[in-house]
Tab-separated table of C-alpha atoms and ligand atoms in Angstrom:
chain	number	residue	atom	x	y	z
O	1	UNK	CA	-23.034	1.855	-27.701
O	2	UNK	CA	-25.281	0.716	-25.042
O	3	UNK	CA	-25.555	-0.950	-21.813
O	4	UNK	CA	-26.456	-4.274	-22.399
O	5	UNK	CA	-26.003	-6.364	-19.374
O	6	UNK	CA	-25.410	-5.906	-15.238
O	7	UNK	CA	-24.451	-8.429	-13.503
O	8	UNK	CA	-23.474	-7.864	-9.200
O	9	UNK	CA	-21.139	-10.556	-7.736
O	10	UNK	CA	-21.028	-10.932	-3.946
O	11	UNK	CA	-17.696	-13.354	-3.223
O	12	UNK	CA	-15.703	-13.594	0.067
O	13	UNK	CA	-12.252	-14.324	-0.703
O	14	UNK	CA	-11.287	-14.222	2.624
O	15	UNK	CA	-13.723	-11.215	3.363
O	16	UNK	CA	-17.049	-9.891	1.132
O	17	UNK	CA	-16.877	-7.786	-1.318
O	18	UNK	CA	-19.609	-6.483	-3.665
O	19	UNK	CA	-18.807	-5.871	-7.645
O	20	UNK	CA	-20.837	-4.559	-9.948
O	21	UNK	CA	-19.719	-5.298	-13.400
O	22	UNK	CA	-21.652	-3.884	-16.545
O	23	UNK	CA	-21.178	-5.040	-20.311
O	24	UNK	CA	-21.777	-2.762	-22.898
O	25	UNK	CA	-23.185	-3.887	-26.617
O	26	UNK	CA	-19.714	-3.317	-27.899
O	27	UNK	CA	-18.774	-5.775	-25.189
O	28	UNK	CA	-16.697	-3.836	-22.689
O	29	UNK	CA	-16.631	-4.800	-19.656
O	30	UNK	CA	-16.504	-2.185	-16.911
O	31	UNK	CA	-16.183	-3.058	-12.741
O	32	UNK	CA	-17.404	-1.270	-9.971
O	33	UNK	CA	-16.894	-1.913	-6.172
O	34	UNK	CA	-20.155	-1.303	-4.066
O	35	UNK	CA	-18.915	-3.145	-0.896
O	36	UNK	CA	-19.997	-1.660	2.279
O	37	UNK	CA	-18.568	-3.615	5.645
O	38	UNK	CA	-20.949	-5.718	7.754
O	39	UNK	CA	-23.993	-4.153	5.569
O	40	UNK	CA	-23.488	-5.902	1.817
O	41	UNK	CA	-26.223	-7.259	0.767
O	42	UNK	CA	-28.425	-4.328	1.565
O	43	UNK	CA	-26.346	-3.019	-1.236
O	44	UNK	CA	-25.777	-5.704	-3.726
O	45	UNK	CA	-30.364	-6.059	-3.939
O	46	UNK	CA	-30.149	-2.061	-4.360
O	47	UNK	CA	-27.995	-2.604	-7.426
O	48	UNK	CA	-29.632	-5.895	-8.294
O	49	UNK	CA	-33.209	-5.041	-7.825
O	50	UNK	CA	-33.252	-1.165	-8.184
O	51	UNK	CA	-30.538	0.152	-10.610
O	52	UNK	CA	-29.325	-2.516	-12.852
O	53	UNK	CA	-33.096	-2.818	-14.744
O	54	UNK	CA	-33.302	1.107	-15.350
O	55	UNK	CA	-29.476	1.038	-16.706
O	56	UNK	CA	-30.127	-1.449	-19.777
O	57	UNK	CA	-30.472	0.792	-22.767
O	58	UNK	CA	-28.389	3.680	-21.460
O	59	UNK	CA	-25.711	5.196	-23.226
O	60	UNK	CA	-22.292	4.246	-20.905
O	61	UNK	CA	-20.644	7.351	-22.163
O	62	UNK	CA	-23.048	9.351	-20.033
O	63	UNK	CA	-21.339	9.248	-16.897
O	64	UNK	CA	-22.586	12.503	-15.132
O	65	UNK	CA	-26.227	12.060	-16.619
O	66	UNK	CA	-26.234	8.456	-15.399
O	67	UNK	CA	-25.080	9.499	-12.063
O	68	UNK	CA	-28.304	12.529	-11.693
O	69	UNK	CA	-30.665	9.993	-12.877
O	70	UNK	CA	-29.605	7.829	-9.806
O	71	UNK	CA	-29.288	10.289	-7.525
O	72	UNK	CA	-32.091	12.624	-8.422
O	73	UNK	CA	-34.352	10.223	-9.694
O	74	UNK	CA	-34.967	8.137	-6.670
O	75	UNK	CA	-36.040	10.788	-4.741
O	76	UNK	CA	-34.319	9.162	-1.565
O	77	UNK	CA	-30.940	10.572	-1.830
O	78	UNK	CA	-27.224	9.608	0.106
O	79	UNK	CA	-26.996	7.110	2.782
O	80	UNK	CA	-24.280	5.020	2.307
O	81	UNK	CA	-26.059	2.020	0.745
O	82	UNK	CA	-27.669	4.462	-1.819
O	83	UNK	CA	-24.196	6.301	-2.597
O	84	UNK	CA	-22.278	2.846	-2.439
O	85	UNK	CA	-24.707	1.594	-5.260
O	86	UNK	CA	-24.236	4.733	-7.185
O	87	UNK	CA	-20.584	4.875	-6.947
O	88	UNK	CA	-20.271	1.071	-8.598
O	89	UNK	CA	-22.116	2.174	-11.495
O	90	UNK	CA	-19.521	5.823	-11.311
O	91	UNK	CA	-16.792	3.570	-11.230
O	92	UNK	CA	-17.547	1.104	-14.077
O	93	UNK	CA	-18.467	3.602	-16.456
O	94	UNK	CA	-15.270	5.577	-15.991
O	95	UNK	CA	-13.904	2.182	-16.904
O	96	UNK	CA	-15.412	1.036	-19.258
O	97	UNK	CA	-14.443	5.256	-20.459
O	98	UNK	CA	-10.902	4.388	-20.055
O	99	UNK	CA	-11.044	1.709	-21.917
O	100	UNK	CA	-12.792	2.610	-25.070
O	101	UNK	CA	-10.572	5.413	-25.192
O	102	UNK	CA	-7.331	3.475	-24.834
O	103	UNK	CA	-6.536	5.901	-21.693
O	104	UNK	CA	-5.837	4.902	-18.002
O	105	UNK	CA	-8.415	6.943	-16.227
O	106	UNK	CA	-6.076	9.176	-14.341
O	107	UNK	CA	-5.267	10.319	-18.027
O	108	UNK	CA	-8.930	11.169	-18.125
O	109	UNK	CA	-9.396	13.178	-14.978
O	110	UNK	CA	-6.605	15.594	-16.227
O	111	UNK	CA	-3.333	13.581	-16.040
O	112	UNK	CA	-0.772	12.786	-13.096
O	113	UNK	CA	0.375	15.656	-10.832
O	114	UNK	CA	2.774	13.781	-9.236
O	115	UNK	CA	5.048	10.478	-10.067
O	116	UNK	CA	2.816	8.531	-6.861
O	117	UNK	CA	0.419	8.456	-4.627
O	118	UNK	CA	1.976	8.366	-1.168
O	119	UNK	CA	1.019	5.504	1.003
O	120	UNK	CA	0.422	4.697	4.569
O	121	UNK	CA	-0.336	1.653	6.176
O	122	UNK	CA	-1.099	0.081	9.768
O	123	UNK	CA	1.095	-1.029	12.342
O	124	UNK	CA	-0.651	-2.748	15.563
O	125	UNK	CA	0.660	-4.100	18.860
O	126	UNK	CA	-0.882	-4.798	22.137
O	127	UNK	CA	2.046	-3.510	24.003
O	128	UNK	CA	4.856	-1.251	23.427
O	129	UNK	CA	7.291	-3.994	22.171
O	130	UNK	CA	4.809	-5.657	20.063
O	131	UNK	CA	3.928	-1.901	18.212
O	132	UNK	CA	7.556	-1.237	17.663
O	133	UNK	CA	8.264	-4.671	16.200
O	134	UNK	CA	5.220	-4.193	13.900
O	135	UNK	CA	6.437	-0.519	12.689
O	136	UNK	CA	9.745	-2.146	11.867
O	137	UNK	CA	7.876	-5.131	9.482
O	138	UNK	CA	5.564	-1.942	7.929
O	139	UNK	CA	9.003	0.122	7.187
O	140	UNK	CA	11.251	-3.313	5.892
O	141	UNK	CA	8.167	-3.412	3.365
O	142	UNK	CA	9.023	0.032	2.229
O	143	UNK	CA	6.191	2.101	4.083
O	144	UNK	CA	7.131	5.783	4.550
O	145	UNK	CA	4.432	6.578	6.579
O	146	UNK	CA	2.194	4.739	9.712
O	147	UNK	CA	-1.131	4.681	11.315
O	148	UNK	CA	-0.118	3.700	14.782
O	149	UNK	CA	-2.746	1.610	17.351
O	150	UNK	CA	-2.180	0.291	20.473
O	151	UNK	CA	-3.719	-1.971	22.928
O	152	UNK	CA	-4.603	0.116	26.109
O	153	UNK	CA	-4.077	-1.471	29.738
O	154	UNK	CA	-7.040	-2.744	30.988
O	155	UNK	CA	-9.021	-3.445	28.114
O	156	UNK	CA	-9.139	-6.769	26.556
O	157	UNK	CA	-8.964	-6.132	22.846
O	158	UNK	CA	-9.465	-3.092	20.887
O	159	UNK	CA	-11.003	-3.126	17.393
O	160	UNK	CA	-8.056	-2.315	14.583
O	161	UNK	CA	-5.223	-4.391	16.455
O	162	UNK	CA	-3.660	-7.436	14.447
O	163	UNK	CA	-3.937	-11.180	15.631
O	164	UNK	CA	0.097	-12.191	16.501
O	165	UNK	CA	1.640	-10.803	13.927
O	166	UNK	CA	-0.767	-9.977	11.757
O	167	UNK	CA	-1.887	-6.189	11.019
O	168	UNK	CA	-4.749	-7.387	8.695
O	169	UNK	CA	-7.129	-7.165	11.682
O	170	UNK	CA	-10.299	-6.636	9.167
O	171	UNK	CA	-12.360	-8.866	8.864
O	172	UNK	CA	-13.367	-8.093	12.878
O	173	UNK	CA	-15.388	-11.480	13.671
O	174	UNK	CA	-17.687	-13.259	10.995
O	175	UNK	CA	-20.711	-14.876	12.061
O	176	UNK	CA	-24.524	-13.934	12.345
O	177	UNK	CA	-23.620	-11.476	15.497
O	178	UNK	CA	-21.234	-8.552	15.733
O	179	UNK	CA	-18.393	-9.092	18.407
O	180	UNK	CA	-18.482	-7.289	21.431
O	181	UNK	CA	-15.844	-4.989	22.836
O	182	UNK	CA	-15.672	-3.208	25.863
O	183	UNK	CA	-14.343	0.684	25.872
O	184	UNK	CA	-12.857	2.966	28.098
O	185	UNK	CA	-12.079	6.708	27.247
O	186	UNK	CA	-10.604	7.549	30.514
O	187	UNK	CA	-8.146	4.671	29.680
O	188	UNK	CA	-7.173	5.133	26.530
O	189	UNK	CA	-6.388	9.075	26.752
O	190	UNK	CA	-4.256	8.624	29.803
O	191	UNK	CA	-2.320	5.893	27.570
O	192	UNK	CA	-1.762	6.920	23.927
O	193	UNK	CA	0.734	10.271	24.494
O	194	UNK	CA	3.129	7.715	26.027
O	195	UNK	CA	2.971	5.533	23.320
O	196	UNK	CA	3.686	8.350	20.847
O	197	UNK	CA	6.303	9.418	22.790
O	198	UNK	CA	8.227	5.876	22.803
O	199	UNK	CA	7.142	5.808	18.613
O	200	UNK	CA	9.569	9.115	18.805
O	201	UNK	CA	12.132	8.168	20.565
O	202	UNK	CA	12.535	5.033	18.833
O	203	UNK	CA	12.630	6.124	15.233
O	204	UNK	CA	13.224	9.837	15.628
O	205	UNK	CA	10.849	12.830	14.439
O	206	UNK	CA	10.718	12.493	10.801
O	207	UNK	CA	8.935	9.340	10.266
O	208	UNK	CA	5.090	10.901	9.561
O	209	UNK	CA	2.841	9.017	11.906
O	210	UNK	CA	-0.970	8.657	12.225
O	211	UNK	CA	-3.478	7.803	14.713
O	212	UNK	CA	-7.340	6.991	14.456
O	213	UNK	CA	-10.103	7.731	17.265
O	214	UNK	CA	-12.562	5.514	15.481
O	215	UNK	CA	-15.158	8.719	16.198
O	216	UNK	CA	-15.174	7.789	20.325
O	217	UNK	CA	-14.033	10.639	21.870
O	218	UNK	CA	-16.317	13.770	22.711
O	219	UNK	CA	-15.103	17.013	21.395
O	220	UNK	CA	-13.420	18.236	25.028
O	221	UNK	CA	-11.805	14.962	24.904
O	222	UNK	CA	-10.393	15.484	21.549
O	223	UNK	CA	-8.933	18.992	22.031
O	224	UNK	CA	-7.385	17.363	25.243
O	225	UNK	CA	-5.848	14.022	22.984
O	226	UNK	CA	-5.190	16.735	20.664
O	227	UNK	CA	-2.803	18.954	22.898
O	228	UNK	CA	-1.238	15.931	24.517
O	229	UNK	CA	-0.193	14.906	21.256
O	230	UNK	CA	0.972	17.985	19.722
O	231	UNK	CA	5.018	17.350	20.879
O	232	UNK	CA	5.032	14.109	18.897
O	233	UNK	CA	3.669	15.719	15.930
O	234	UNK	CA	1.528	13.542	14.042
O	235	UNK	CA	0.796	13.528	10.594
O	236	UNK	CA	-2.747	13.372	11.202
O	237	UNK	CA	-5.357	12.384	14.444
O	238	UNK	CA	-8.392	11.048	12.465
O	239	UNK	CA	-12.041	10.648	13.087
O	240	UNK	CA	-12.000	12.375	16.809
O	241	UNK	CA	-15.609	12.895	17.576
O	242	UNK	CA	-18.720	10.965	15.585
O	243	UNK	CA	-18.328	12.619	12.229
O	244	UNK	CA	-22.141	13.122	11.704
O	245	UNK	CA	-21.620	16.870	14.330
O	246	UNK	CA	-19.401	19.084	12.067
O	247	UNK	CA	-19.947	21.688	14.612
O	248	UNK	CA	-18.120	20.212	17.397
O	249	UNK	CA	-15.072	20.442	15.439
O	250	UNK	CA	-14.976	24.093	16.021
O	251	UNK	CA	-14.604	23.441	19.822
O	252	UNK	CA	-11.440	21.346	18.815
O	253	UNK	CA	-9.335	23.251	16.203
O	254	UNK	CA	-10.202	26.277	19.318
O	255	UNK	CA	-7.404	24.044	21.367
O	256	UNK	CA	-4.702	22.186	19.103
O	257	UNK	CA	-3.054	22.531	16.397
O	258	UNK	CA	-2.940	18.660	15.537
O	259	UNK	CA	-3.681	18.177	12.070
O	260	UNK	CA	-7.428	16.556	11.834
O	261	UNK	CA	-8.905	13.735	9.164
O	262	UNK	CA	-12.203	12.847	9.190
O	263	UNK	CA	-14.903	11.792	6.374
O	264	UNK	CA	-14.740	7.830	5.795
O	265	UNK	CA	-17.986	7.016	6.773
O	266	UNK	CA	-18.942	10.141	4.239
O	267	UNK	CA	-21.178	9.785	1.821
O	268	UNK	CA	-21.573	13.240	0.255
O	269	UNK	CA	-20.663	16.452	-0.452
O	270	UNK	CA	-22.913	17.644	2.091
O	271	UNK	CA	-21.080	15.142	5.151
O	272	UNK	CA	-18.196	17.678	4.565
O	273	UNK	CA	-19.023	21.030	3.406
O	274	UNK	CA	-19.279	22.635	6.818
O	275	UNK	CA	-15.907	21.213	7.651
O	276	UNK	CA	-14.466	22.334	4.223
O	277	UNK	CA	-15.945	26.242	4.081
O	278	UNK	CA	-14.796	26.542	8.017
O	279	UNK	CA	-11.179	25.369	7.817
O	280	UNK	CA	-12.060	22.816	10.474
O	281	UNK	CA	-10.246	19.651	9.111
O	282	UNK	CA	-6.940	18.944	7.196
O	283	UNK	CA	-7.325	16.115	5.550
O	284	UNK	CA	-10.600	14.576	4.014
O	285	UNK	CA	-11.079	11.105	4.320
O	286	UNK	CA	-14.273	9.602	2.142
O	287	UNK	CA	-13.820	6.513	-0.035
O	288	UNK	CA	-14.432	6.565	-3.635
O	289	UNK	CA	-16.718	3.310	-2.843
O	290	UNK	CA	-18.747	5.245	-0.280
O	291	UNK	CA	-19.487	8.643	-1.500
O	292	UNK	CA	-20.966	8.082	-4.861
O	293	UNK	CA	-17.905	7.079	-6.478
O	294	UNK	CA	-15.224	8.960	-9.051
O	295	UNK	CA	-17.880	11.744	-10.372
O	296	UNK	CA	-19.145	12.872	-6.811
O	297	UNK	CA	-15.749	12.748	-4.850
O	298	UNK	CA	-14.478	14.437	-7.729
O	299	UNK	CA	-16.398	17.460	-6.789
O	300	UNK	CA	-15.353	16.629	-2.943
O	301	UNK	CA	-11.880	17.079	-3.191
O	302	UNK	CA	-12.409	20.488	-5.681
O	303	UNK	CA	-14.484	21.856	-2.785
O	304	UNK	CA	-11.102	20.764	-0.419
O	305	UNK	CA	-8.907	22.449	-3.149
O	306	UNK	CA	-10.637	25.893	-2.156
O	307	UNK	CA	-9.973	25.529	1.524
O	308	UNK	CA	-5.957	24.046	1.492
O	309	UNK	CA	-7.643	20.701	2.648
O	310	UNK	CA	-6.200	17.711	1.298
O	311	UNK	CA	-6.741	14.453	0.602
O	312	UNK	CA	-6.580	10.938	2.336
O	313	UNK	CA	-8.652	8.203	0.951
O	314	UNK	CA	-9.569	5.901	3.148
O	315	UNK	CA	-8.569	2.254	1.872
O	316	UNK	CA	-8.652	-0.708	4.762
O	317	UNK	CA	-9.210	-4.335	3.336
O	318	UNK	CA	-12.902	-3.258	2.991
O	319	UNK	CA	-12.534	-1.343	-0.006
O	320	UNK	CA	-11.784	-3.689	-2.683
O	321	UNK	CA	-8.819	-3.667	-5.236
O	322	UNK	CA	-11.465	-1.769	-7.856
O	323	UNK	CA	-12.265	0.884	-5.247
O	324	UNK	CA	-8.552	1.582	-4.096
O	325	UNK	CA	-7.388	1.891	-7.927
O	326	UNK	CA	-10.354	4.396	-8.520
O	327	UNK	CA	-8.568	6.357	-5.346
O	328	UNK	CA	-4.710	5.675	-6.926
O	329	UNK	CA	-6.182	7.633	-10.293
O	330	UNK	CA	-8.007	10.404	-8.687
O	331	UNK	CA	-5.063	10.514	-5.904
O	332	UNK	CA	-2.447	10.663	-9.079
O	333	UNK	CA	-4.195	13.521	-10.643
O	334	UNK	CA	-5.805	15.208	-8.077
O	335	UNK	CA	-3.637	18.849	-7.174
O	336	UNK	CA	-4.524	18.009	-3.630
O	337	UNK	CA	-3.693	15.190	-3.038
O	338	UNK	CA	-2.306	14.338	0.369
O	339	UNK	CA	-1.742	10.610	1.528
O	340	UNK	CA	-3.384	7.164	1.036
O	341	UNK	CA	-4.584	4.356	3.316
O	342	UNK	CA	-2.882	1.150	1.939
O	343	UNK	CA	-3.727	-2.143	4.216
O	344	UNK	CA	-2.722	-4.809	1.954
O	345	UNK	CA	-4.930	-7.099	0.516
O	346	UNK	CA	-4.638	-10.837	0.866
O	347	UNK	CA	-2.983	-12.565	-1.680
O	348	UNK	CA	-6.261	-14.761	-2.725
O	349	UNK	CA	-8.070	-11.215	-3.202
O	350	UNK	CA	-5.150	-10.183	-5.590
O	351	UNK	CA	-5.882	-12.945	-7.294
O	352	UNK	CA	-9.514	-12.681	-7.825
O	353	UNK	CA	-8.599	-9.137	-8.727
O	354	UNK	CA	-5.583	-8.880	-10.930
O	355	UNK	CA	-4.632	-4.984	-10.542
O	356	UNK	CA	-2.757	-2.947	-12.671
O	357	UNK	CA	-2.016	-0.810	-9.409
O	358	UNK	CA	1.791	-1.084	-7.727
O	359	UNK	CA	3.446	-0.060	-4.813
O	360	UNK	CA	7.112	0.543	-4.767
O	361	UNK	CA	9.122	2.198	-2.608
O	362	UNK	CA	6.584	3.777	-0.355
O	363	UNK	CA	4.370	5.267	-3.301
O	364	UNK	CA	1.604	3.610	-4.813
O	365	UNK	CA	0.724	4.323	-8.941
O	366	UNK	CA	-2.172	3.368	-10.444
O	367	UNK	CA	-0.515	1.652	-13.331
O	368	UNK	CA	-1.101	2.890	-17.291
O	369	UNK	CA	-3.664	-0.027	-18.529
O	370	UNK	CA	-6.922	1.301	-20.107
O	371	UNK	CA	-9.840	2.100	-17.404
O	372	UNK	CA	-8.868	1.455	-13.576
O	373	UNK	CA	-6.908	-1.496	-14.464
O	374	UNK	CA	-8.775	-4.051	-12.907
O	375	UNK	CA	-10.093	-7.797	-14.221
O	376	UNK	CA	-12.010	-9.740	-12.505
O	377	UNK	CA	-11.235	-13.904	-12.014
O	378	UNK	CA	-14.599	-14.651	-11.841
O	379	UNK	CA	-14.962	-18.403	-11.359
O	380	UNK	CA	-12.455	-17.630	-8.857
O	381	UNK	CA	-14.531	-15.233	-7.144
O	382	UNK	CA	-17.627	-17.705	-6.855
O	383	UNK	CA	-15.904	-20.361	-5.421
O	384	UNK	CA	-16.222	-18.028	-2.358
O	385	UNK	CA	-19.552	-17.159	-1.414
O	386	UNK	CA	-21.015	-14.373	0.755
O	387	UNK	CA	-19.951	-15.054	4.453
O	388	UNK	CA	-21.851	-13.312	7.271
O	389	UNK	CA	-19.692	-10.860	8.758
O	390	UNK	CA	-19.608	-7.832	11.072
O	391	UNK	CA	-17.982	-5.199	12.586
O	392	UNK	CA	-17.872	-4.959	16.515
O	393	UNK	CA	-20.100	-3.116	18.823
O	394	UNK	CA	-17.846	-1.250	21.457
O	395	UNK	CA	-19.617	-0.947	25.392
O	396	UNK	CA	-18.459	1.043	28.069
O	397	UNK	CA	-17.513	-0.911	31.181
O	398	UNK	CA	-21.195	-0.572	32.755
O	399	UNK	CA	-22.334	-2.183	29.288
O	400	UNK	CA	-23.612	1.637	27.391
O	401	UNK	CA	-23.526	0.907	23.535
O	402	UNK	CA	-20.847	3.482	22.635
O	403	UNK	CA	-19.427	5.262	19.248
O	404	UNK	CA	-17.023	3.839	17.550
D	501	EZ4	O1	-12.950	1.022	10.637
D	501	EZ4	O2	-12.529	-0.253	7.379
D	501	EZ4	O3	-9.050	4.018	8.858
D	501	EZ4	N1	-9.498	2.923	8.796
D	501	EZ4	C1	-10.480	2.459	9.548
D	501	EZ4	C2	-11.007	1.074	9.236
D	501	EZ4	C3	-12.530	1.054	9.307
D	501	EZ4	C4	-13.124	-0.123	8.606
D	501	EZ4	C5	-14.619	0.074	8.432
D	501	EZ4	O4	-15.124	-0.744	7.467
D	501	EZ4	O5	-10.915	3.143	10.428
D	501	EZ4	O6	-10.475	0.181	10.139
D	502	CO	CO1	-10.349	5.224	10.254
C-alpha cells in the first residue's frame, strides 16, 4: 500500500481550521488536523507546497520513519508551523493505521487505562454574578471540573471571557488586524484570590477548579498569585510566566505549592524537558496538533511518566474535532493521564466533522470506530472558506506590547 494522494482543506465553519487528509492506493482515507490559531495558512502551504509532494509513494504503515524523514530531513526543525505540519501527517497515518487494522487507535497505543478521559471546560463572567451563573450552565451540562476567568475591575475586556452568555469566546476578533486589549498585572493579582474565594464558598471545596495566566505574569508575580491562591486549592494555575524560560519556574515552585500546567504553545520534547527532569510542573499541557502530533507527544508524556507529571491536553475551539480525538485516544491509554480541556465545538463544526468521540457524564471517550473516528463532510466544509482571523495583542495601560 502506498500513499497516493494529499489533499489540505482550509474551511471556517464558524472559525478556520486546517485538515490534512491523505488517500492511500488501497483507498483509505486518513485525516489530520494542522490548524494553528491566527497563523493557518503559513501551515496549510507547508503541507501543500513542502510535504505533501515528498509523501506520494511512501509506505503509510511507516509512521515513525515518515515522521524522521520530516523532521530530520528538513534540516529546520520544531516551530510550531513545522511541528503542526508534521503532526497532520502523525495523525492521519495513525488513522488510516486504525483503520486498516479494524482497531480504534487507543487499541493501538496499548489499550484504555481507564473507562474516560476526564473533562474540563470554561466558565466566564465579567463579574462575580455573571461567573457563578456560568459555572452553574458548565455543571447542568455535566462538567465535573472548571477553568474559571474573570473580568478584572478596570479593564475593559479580557481575552478568554464569553460574549453574554456565551463561553465560546474563541474566535477573539476576525478581520485583517488582531484586536487590541489593554492589561494590567497590578489589577488582576489584587482581584482573582477574591474571586476564588466566592467560587468556594459558593459550591464548596470539592469541585476541582482551574485558572489560566495566559503566560503574563513574571515569575515573582506568580509565586505571589500562587500563595494567594493556595487556600482555595486549585486543581491547577496554568501558563504563569511566558513558557519559552523553564528556568524561572524554579523561582516559583521555591514559594507555593499550587499545582502548575504549562506547555500549550509546546512544540517539542525539548519545550518541556527541563520542566519534566526538575519536577517543576504538574501537569503538561501541549496539543497533539502542535507538538508533532500522536508519535512525538507520545514520547512527551513517557518522559512525564518518569517524573509523576501528568497530563492535560490542551483542547479550546482551536484544535479541531480530529486533533481533540487524537488527545481522547492517547488520554484513554496513556497511564498518566490527568485531565482534558473540552470547550465545545459549535454545532456546524460537528457537523463538518462527524466524531466518533462522546462526552457523558463529565468524562469524555474516544469512541471504538476504526482510526480516530473522524469523517470529514467535505462539501460541507468548502462552503466555508478561510476567514482572516486573529488572536488579540494585550498592552499595558501606557500602550507596552505585553505577553499574553
Ligand atoms: O489561548 O486556544 O487554555 N486555553 C487557552 C486558549 C488559547 C487559544 C490559543 O489558540 O489558553 O484560550
Ligand atoms: Co491556556
Amino acid at each position: 500500500m502506498k500513499i497516493e494522494d494529499v489533499q489540505v482543506i482550509v474551511s471556517s465553519p464558524t472559525r478556520n481550521f486546517v485538515t490534512l487528509k491523505i488517500r492511500t492506493s488501497d483507498g483509505v482515507i486518513g485525516l489530520g488536523d494542522a490548524t494553528l490559531n491566527g497563523r493557518e495558512l503559513a501551515v496549510a502551504s507547508y503541507l501543500r507546497d513542502h510535504i505533501g509532494p515528498l509523501l506520494i509513494a511512501r509506505d503509510p504503515s511507516q509512521i515513525e520513519d515518515t515522521w524522521n524523514y520530516l523532521y530530520k530531513g528538513a534540516y529546520w526543525r520544531r516551530g510550531p508551523v513545522t511541528m503542526a505540519a508534521i503532526a497532520a501527517v502523525d495523525m492521519a497515518l495513525w488513522d488510516i493505521k486504525g483503520k486498516v487494522a479494524g482497531l480504534p487507535v487507543y487499541q493501538l497505543l496499548g489499550g484504555a487505562s481507564r473507562e474516560g478521559c476526564l473533562a474540563y471546560t470554561h466558565a466566564t463572567g465579567a463579574d462575580m454574578p455573571e461567573l457563578i451563573d456560568s459555572v452553574h450552565r458548565q455543571l447542568e451540562l455535566g462538567y465535573r471540573a472548571i477553568r474559571a476567568q474573570s473580568g478584572v475591575p478596570g479593564l475593559d475586556g479580557v481575552y478568554g471571557i464569553g460574549r453574554s452568555d456565551d463561553v465560546d469566546y474563541e474566535p477573539a476578533g476576525r478581520g485583517a488586524r488582531p484586536s487590541e486589549e489593554t492589561w494590567d498585572t497590578s489589577a488582576y493579582l489584587r482581584h482573582i484570590p477574591s474571586v476564588f474565594e466566592q467560587l468556594r464558598n459558593q459550591f464548596g471545596h470539592e469541585l476541582p477548579l482551574l485558572h489560566d495566566a495566559h503566560h503574563r505574569l513574571t515569575p515573582q508575580q506568580a509565586a505571589r498569585l500562587g500563595k494567594d491562591l493556595e487556600p482555595y486549592d486549585l486543581f491547577w494555575l496554568e501558563d504563569v510566566t511566558p513558557a519559552e524560560n523553564p528556568s524561572a519556574l524554579r523561582l516559583v515552585r521555591q514559594h507555593t505549592t499550587i499545582p502548575l500546567a504549562i506547555g500549550e504553545v509546546f512544540n517539542s520534547i525539548w519545550d518541556a524537558e527541563l520542566l519534566l527532569r526538575e519536577q517543576l510542573i504538574d501537569f503538561i499541557r501541549c496539543a497533539i496538533v502542535h507538538a508533532g502530533g500522536i508519535t512525538h507527544v507520545r514520547k512527551i508524556w513517557s518522559m512525564a511518566e518518569l517524573y509523576q507529571v501528568r497530563t492535560g491536553s490542551h483542547g479550546p475551539s482551536d484544535v479541531s474535532p480530529i486533533g481533540l480525538a487524537a488527545a481522547l485516544h492517547m488520554g484513554l491509554s496513556a497511564p498518566n493521564f490527568g485531565i482534558q480541556e473540552h470547550m465545545r465545538h459549535q454545532p456546524l463544526v460537528d457537523e463538518v466533522f462527524r466524531h466518533a468521540y462522546r462526552f457523558d457524564d463529565g468524562y469524555l471517550h474516544p469512541g471504538d470506530e476504526p482510526g480516530l473516528g473522524i469523517s470529514l463532510d467535505e462539501e460541507l466544509a468548502t462552503r466555508y472558506p478561510y476567514e482572516c482571523a486573529y488572536l488579540p495583542v494585550a498592552h499595558l495601560p501606557d500602550g507596552t506590547v505585553h505577553d499574553w
